[in-house]
Short mmCIF file of C-alpha atoms and ligand atoms in Angstrom, two decimals:
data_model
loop_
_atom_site.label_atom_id
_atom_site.label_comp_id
_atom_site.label_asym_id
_atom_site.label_seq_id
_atom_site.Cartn_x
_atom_site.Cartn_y
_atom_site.Cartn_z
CA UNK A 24 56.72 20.63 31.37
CA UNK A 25 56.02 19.45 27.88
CA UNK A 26 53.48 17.38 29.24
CA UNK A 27 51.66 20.23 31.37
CA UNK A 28 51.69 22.52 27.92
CA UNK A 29 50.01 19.80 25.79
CA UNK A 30 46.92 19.43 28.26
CA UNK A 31 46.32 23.36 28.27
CA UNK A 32 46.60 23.07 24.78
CA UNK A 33 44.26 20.38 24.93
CA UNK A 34 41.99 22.07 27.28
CA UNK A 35 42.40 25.12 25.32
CA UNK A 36 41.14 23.10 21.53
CA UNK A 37 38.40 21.28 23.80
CA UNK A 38 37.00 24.34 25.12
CA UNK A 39 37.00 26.85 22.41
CA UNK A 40 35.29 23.49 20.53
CA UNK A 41 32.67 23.47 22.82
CA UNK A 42 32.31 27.16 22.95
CA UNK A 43 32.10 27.73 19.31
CA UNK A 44 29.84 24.90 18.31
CA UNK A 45 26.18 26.09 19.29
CA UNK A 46 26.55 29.86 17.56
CA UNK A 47 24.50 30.36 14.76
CA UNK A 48 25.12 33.73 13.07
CA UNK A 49 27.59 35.85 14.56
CA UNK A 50 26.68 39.23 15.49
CA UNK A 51 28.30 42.05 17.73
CA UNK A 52 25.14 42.41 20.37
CA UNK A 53 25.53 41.43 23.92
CA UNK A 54 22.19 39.90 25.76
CA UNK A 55 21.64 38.77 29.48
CA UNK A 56 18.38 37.61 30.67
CA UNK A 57 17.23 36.24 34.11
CA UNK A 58 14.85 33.78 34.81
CA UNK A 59 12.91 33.58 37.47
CA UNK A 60 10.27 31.99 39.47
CA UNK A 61 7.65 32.21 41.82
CA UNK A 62 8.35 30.43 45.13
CA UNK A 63 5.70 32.04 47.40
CA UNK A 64 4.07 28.11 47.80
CA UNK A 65 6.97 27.28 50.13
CA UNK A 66 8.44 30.39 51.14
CA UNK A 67 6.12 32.99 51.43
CA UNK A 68 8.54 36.20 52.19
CA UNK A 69 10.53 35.03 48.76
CA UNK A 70 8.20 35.06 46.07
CA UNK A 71 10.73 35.21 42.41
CA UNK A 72 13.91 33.33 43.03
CA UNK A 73 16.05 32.63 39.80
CA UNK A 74 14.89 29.95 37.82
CA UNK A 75 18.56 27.66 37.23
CA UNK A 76 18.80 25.55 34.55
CA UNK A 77 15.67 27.10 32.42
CA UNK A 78 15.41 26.01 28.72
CA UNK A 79 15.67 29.68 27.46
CA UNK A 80 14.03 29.98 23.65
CA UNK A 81 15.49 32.79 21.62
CA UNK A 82 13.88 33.27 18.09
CA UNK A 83 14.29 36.70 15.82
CA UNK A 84 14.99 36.94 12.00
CA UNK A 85 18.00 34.90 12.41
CA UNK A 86 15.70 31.54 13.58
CA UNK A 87 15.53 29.49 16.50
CA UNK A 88 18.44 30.00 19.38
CA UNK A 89 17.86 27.52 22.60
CA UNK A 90 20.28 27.85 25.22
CA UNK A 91 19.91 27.25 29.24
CA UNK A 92 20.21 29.48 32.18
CA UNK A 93 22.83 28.67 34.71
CA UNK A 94 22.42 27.86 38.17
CA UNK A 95 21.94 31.09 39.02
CA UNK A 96 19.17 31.59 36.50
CA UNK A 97 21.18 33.96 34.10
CA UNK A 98 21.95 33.60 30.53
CA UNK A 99 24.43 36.05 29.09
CA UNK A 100 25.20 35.63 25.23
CA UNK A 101 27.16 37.53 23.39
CA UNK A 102 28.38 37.89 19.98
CA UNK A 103 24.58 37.62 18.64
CA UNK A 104 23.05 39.50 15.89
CA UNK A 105 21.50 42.95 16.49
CA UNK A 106 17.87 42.07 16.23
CA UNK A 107 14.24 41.81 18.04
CA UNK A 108 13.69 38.47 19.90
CA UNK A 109 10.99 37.03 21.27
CA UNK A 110 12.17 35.05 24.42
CA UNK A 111 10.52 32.35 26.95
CA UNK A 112 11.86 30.23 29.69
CA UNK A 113 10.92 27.07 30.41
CA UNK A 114 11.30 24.26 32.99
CA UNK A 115 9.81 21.72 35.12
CA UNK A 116 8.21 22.79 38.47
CA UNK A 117 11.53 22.77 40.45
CA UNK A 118 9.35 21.25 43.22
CA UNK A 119 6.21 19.79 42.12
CA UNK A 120 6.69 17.30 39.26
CA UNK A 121 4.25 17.15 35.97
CA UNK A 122 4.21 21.07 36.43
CA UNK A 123 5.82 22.93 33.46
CA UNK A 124 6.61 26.57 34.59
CA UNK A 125 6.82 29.48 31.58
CA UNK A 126 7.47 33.33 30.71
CA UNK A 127 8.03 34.99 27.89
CA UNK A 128 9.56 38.62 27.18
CA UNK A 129 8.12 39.96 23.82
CA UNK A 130 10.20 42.71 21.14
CA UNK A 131 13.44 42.87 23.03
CA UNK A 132 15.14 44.98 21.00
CA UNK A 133 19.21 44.20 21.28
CA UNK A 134 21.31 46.15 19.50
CA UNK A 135 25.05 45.91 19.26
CA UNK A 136 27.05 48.68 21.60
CA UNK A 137 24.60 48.36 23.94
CA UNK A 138 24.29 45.67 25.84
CA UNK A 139 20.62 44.75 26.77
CA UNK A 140 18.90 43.26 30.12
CA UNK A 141 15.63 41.49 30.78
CA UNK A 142 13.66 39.23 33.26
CA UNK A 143 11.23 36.71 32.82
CA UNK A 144 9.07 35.68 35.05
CA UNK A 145 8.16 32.10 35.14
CA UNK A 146 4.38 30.57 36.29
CA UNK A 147 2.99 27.22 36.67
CA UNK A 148 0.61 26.69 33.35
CA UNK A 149 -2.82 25.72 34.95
CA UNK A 150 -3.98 22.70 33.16
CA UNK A 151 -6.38 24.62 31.24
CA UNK A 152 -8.21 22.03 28.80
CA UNK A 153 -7.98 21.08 25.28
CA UNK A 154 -5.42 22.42 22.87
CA UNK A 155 -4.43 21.82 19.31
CA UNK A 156 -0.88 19.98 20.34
CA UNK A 157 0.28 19.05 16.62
CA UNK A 158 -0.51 20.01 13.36
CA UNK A 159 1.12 17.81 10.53
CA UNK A 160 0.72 19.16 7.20
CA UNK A 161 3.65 19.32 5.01
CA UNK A 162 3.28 15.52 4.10
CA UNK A 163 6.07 12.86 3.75
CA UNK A 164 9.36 12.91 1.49
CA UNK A 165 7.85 12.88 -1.87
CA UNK A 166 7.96 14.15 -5.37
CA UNK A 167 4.43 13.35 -6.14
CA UNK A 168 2.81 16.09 -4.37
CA UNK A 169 1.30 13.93 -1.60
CA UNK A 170 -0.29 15.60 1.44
CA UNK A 171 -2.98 13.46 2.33
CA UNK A 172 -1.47 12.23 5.31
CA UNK A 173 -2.10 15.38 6.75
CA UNK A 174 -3.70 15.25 10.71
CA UNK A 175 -4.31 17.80 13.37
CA UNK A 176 -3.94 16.08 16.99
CA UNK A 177 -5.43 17.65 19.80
CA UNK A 178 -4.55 17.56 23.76
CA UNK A 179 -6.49 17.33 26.79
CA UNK A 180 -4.01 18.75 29.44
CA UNK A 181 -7.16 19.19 32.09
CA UNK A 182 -7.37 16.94 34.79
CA UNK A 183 -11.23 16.25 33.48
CA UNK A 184 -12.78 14.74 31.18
CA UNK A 185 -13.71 16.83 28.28
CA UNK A 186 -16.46 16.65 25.90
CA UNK A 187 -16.08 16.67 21.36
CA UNK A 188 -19.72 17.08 21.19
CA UNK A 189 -20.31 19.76 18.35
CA UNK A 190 -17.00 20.93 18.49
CA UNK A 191 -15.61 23.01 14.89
CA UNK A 192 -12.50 22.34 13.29
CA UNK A 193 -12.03 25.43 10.97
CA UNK A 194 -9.72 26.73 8.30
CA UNK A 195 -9.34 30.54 8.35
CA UNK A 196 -7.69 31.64 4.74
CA UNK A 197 -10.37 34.35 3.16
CA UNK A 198 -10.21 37.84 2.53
CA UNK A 199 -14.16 37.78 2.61
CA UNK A 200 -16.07 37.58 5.67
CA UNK A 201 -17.15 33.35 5.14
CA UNK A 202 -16.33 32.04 2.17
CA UNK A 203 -16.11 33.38 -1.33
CA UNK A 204 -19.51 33.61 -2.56
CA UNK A 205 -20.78 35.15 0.19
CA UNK A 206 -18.82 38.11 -1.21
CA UNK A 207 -19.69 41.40 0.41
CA UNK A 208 -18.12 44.96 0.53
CA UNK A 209 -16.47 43.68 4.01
CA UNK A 210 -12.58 43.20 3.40
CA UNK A 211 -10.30 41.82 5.93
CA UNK A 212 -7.65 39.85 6.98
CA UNK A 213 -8.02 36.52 7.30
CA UNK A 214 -8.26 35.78 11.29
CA UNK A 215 -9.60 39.42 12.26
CA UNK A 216 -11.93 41.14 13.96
CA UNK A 217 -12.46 43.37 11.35
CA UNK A 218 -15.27 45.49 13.07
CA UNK A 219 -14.51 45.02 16.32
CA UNK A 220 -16.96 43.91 17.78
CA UNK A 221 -15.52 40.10 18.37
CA UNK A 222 -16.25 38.08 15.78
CA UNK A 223 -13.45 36.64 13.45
CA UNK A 224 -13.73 36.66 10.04
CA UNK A 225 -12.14 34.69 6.77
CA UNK A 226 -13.35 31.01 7.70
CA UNK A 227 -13.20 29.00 4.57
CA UNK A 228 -13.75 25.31 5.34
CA UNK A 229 -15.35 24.26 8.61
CA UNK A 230 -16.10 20.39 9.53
CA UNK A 231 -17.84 19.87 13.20
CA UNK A 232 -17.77 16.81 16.09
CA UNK A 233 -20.94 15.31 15.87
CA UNK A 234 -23.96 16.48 18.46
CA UNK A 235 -24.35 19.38 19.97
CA UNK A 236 -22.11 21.88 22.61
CA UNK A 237 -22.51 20.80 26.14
CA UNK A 238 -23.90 17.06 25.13
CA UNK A 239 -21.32 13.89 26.26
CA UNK A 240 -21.42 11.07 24.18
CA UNK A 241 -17.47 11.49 22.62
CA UNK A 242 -15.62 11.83 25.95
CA UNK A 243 -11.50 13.38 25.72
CA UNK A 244 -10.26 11.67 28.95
CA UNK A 245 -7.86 13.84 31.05
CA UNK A 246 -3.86 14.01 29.35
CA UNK A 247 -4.93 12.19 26.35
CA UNK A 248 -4.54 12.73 22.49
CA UNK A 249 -7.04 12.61 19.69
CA UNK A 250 -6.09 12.20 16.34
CA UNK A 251 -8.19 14.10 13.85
CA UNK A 252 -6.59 12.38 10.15
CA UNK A 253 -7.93 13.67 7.16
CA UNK A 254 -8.69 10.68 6.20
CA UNK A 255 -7.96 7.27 8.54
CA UNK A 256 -6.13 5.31 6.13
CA UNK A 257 -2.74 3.82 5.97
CA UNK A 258 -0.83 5.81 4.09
CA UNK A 259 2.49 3.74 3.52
CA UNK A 260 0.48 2.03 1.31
CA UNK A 261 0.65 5.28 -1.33
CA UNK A 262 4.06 6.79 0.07
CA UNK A 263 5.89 4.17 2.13
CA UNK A 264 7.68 6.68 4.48
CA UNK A 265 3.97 8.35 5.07
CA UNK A 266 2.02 7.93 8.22
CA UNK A 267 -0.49 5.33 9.36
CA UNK A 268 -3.74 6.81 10.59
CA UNK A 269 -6.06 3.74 9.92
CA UNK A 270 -6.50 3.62 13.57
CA UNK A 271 -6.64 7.76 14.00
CA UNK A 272 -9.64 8.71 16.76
CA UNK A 273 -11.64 10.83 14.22
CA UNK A 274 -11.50 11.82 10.59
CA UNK A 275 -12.55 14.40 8.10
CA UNK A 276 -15.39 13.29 5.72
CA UNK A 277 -16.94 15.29 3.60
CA UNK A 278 -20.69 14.30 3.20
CA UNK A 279 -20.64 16.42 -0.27
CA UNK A 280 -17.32 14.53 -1.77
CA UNK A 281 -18.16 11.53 -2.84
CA UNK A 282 -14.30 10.37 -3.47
CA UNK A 283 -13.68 11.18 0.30
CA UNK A 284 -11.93 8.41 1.76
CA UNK A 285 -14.34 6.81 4.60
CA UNK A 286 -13.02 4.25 7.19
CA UNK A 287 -15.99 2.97 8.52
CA UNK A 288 -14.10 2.10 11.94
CA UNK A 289 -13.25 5.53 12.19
CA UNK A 290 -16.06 8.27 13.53
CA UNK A 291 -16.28 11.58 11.74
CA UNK A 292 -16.09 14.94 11.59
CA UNK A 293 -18.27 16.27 8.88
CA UNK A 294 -18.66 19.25 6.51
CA UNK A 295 -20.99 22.24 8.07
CA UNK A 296 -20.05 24.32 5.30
CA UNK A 297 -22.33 25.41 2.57
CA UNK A 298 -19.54 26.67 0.04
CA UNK A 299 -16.80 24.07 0.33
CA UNK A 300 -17.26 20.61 -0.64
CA UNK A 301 -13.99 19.12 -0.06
CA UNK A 302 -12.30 17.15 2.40
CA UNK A 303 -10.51 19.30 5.12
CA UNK A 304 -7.20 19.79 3.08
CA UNK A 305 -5.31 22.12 5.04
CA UNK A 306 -2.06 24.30 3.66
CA UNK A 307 1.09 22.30 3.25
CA UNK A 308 2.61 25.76 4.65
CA UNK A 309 0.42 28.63 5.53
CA UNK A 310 -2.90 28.39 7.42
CA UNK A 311 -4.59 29.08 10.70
CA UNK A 312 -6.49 26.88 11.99
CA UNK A 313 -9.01 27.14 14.81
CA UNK A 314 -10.83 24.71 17.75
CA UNK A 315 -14.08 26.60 18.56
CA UNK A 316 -16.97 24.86 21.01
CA UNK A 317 -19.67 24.81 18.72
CA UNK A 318 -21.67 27.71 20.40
CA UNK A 319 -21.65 29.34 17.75
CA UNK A 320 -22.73 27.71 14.60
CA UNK A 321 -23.70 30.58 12.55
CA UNK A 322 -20.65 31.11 10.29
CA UNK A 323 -21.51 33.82 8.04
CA UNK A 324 -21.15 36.23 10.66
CA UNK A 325 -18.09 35.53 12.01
CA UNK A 326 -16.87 33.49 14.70
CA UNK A 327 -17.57 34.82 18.21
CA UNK A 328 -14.20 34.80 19.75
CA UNK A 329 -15.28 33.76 23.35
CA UNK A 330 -15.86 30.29 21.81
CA UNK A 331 -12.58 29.55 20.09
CA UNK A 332 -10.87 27.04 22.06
CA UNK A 333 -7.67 27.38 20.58
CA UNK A 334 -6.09 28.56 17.33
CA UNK A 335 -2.78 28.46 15.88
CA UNK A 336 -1.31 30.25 12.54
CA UNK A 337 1.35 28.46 10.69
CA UNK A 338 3.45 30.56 7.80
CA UNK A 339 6.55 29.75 5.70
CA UNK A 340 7.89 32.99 5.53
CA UNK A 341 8.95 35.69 8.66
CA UNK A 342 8.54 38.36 6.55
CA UNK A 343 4.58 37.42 5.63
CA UNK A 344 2.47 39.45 8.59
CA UNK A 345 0.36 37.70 10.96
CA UNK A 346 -2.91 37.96 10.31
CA UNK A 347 -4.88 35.64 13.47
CA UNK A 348 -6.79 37.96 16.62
CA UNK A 349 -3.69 38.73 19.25
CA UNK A 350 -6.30 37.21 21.49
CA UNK A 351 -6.25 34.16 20.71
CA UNK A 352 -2.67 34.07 19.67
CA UNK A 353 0.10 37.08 19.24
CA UNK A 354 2.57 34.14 17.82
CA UNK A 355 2.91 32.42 14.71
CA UNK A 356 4.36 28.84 13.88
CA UNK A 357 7.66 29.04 11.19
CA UNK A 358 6.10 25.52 9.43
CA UNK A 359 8.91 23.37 8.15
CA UNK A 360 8.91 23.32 4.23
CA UNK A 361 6.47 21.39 2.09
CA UNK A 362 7.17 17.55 1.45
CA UNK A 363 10.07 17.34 4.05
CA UNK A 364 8.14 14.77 6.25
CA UNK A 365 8.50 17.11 9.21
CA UNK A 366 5.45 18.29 11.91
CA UNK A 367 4.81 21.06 13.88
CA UNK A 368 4.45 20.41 17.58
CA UNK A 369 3.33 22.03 20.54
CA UNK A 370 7.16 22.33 22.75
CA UNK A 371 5.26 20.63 26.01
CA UNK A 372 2.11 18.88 25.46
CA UNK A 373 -0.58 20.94 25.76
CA UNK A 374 1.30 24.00 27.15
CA UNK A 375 -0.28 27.25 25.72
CA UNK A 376 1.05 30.68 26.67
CA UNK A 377 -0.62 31.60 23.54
CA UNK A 378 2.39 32.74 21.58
CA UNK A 379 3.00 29.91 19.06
CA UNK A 380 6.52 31.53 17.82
CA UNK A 381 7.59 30.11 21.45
CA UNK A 382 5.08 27.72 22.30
CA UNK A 383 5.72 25.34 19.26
CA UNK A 384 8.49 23.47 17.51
CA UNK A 385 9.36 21.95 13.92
CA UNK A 386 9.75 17.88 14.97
CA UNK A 387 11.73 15.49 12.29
CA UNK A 388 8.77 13.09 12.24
CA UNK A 389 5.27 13.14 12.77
CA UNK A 390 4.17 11.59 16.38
CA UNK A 391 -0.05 11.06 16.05
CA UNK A 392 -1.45 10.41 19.23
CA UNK A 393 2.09 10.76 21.25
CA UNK A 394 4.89 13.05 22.18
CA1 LIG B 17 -11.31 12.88 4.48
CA1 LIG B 18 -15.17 7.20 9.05
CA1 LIG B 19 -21.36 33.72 14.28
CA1 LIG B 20 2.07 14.34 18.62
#
């Protein structure tokens, strides 16, 4: 008998343990969401069957929730904070391996008293092409206000071969329309189509691939990485816990800088602005950053959006608003905080739903040219 009670009491610690160890900040709301997915390959009368076992991403004001759907594809929380969340479920292909399926549900409001419902419904992401997969900019543990380690890595998720050739890398921060002598009346915010007639505005520095759109001498081979470092250097060799990008695929030079760091074994992007002379120093915390195709060169203008490849805005703060076209992403990236030593990362390489609140995560370390 005495036995028998100290195992439920047992049972009783171990589970309440386990229970009580994943909540975050307590709350009074009550949420259940299904995930589901679309079966209609195999079983054609079917279509949606729940999605079991479904990494199930949760973020509002209160951060960053993941939890998993059961084998019935529900998730029912309760006892979470009264609150808008964004919400995606992901998995592998149940059937067809090195297939990632997604959803996301956008502003579900959940409000304690109440208890709230959704759906998701998962697809397959189509291997679409090149994405920006990682953006590390924070730079290493230090006190010395180092940041030069800084890299963007890009993914080819396509099962092609892709072509750099006069690809842009650009930096969207400005108020203005390009730049800050090119001051006109025009006012915006940076990342918008202010006139709506799609072209994005507030590009600050820009750096290009060499060549020209549509030529193939720098090849991106099918589910690859590139490395774009700032500059290709080793840079244990300033901070010891820093990164090593003396072997990075490309690097930032700026043909106007003369103290720009240039690794001869190392090809470049280079500087296509005319109002920036600087290497391609990016925010520690707060930036957008866009991959266009080069079509259109003429920056002053705006960006035409039909050429951005990809773009992704990182902030430090929830409360700042987003400022970067809904079309090209409605999300925004929480960036971990400056000199921590931590990257931003895409959650699946190359995986895009464009809505970087669920499509990326904060990683401990940087990872160039893996994940
Ligand atoms: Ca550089
Ligand atoms: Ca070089
Ligand atoms: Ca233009
Ligand atoms: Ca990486």
């Amino acid at each position: 008998m005495k036995k028998t009670i100290l195992f439920i009491l047992l049972l009783t610690v171990l589970f309440s343990c386990k229970e009580n160890a994943p909540v975050q900040v307590d709350g009074k709301a009550e949420l259940t969401v299904l995930a589901m997915w679309n079966n209609s390959a195999i079983d054609s009368i079917k279509n949606y069957v729940p999605l079991p076992n479904a990494e199930m991403i949760l973020v509002s004001e209160y951060g960053t929730r993941i939890e998993h759907s059961d084998d019935s594809g529900m998730l029912n929380l309760t006892n979470i904070p009264s609150a808008t969340y964004q919400i995606s479920a992901r998995r592998k292909h149940p059937i067809i391996p090195d297939i990632i399926v997604v959803g996301n549900v956008v502003d579900v409001d959940v409000i304690s008293g109440s208890p709230a419902s959704d759906t998701i419904f998962t697809n397959a992401i189509s291997a679409s092409g090149i994405s920006i997969n990682e953006i590390y900019a924070g730079g290493p543990v230090n006190s010395i206000y180092f940041f030069y380690d800084q890299y963007i890595e890009l993914y080819n998720s396509s099962s092609e071969t892709k072509y750099l050739d006069g690809m842009q890398v650009l930096r969207v921060t400005s108020s203005r329309a390009y730049c800050s002598h090119h001051s006109s009346d025009v006012i915006g915010v940076p990342g918008g189509d202010w006139n709506g007639d799609g072209n994005i505005f507030g590009v600050t520095y820009a750096f290009k691939f060499p060549g020209k759109p549509g030529e193939t001498k720098y090849p991106f081979a099918p589910n690859t990485f590139k490395v774009l470092a700032q500059d290709a250097f080793d840079h244990r060799k300033a901070v010891p816990v820093s990164v090593d990008l003396s072997r990075a695929d490309w690097e930032f030079v700026s043909q106007f800088d003369a103290v720009d760091i240039d690794n001869p074994k190392v090809p470049n992007l280079y500087n296509i602005s005319d109002c920036k002379i600087s290497d391609f120093l990016i925010s520690v915390t707060s930036d957008i950053i866009l991959l266009t195709s080069g079509v259109d060169s003429v920056l002053s203008d705006g960006i035409d959006i039909t050429t951005i490849i990809d773009g992704v805005e990182y902030q430090s703060s929830g409360t700042k608003r987003i400022t970067l076209d809904s079309r090209i992403d409605r999300g925004w990236v929480q960036s971990p905080p400056k000199y921590d030593g931590k990257s931003m990362q895409r959650r699946e390489k190359g995986v895009d739903t464009n809505d970087g609140t669920l499509d990326w995560e904060i990683i401990d370390l940087p990872t160039p040219g893996w994940q």
